[in-house]
Coordinates of N, CA and C in Angstrom, one line a residue:
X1 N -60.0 144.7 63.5 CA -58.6 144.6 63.2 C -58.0 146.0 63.3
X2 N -57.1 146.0 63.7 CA -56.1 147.3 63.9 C -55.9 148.1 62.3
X3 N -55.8 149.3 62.2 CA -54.9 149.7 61.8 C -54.1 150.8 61.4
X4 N -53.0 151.3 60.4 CA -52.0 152.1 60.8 C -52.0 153.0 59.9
X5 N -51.7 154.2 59.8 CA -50.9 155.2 58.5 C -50.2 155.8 59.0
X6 N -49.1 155.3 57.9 CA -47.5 155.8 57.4 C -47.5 157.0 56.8
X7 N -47.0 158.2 57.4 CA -46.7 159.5 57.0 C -45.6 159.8 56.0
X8 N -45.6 160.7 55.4 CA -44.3 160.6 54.9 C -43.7 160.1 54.2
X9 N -43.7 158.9 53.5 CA -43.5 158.1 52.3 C -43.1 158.4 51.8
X10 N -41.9 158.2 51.3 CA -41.4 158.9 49.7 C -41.9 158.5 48.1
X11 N -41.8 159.0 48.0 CA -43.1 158.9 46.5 C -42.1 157.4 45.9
X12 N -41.0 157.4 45.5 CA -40.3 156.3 45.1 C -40.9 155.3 45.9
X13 N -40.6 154.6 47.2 CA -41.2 154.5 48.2 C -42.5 153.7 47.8
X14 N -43.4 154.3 48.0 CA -45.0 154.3 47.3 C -45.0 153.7 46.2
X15 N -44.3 154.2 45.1 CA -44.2 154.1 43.5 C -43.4 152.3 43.6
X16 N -42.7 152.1 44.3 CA -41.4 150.7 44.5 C -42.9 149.6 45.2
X17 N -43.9 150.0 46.3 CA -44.6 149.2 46.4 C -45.7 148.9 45.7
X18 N -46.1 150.0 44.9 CA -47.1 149.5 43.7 C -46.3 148.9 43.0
X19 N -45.3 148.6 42.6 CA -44.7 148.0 41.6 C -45.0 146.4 42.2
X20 N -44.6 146.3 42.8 CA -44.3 144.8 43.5 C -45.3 144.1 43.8
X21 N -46.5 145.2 44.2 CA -47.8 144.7 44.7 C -48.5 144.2 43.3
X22 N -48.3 144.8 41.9 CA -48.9 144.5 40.8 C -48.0 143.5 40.6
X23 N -46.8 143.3 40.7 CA -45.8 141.6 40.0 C -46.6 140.7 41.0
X24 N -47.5 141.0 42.2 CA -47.1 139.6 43.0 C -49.0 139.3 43.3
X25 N -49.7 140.5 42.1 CA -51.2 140.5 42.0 C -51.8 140.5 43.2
X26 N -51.3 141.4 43.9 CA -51.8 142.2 45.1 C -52.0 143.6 44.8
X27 N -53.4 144.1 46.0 CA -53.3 145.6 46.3 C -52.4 146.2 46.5
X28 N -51.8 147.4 46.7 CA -51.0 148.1 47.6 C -51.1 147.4 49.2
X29 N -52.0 147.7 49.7 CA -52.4 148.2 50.7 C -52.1 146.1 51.2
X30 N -52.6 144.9 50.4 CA -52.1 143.9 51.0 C -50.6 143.4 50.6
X31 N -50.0 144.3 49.8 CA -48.3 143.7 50.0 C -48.1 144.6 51.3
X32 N -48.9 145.4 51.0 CA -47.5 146.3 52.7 C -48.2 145.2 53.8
X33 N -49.6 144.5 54.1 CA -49.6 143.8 55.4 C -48.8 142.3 55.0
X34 N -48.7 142.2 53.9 CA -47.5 140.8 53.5 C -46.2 141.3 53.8
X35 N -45.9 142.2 54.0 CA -44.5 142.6 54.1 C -44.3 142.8 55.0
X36 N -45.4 143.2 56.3 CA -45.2 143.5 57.6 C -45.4 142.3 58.4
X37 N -45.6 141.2 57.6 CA -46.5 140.0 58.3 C -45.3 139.3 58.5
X38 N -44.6 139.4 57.4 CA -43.0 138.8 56.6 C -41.9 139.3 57.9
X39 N -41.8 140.5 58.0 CA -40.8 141.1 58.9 C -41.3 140.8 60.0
X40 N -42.4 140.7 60.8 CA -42.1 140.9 62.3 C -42.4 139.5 63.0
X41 N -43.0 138.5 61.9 CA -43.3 137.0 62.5 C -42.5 136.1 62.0
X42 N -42.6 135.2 63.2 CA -41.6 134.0 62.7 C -41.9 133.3 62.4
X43 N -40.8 132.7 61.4 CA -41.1 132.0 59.9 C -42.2 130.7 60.9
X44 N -41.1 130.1 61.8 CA -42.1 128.6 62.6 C -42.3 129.5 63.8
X45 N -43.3 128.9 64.6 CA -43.5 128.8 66.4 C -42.1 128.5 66.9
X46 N -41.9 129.1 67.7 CA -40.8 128.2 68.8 C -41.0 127.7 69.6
X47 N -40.4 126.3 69.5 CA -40.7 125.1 70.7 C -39.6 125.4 71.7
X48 N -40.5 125.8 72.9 CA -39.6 125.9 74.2 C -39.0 124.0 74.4
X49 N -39.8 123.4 74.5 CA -39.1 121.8 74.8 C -37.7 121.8 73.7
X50 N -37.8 121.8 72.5 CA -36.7 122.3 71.4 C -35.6 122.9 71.3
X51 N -35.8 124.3 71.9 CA -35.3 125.0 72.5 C -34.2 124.6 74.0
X52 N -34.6 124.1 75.0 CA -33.9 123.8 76.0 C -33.1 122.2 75.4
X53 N -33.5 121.5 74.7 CA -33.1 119.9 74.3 C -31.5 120.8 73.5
X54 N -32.0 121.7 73.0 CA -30.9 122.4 72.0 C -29.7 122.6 73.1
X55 N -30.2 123.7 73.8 CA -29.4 124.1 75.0 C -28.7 123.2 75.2
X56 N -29.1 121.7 75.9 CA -28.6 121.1 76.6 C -27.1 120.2 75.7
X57 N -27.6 120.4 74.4 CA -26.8 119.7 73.4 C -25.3 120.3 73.4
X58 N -25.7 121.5 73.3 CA -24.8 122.8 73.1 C -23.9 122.7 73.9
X59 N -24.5 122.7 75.5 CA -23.5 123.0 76.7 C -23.4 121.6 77.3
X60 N -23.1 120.6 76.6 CA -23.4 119.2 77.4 C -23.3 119.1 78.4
X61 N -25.1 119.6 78.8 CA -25.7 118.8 80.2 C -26.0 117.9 80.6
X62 N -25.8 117.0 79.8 CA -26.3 115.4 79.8 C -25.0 114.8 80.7
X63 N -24.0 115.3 80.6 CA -22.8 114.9 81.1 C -22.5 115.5 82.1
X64 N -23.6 116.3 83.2 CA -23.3 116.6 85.0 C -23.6 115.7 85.1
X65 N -22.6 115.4 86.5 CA -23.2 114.5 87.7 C -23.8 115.4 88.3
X66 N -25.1 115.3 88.6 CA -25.4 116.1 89.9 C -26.4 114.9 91.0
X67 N -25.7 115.5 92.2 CA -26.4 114.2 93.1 C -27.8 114.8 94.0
X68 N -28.5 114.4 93.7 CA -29.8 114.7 94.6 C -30.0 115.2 95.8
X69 N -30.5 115.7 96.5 CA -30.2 115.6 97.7 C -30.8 114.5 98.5
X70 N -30.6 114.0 99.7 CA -31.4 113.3 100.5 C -32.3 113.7 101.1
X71 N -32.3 114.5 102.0 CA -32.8 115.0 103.2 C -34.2 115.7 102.6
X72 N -35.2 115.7 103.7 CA -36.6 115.9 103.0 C -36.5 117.5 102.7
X73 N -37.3 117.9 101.8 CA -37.9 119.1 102.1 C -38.3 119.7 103.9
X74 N -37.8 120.9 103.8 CA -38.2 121.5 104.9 C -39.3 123.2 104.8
X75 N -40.2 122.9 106.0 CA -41.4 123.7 105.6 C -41.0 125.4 105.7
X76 N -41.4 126.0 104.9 CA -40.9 127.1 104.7 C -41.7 128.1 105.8
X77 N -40.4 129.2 106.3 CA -41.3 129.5 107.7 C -41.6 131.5 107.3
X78 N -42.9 131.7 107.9 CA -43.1 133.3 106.8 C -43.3 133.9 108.1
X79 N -42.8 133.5 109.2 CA -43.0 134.3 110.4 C -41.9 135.5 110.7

C-alpha cells in the first residue's frame, strides 16, 4: 500500500483531527484515510449504460428520425 506525509500541518489542524478521530474511535492516522477515502471516491460506481440512457432523456433522442443508410458498406482503401 502506498503511502504519504503531509508537511506542515498546522498544529490546530493536527489538534481538530485528533479530536474527531477520538469522537468517531479512530486513530489519527485512519480518520485522515477515512477522510481521504470520503473526498476523492465516489459515493456509487458510474454506470456508463445509466449515464448515456440519462443523456438520451435529457436531449430527447428517442425522438430523431434518423434513416439508415441503404447502400452496403464500402472497403476501406490504405493505398
Amino acid at each position: 500500500m502506498a503511502s504519504i506525509t503531509v508537511r506542515n500541518l498546522p498544529e490546530e489542524t493536527h489538534r481538530a483531527l485528533r479530536v474527531r478521530a477520538a469522537q468517531n474511535g479512530r486513530s489519527t492516522e485512519a480518520e485522515v484515510r477515512e477522510i481521504l477515502e470520503t473526498a476523492v471516491r465516489p459515493k456509487e460506481r458510474i454506470k456508463v449504460g445509466s449515464e448515456l440512457a440519462a443523456f438520451g432523456d435529457k436531449y430527447k433522442l428517442d425522438d430523431l428520425k434518423i434513416e439508415r443508410e441503404q447502400e452496403p458498406p464500402r472497403i476501406a482503401s490504405f493505398e
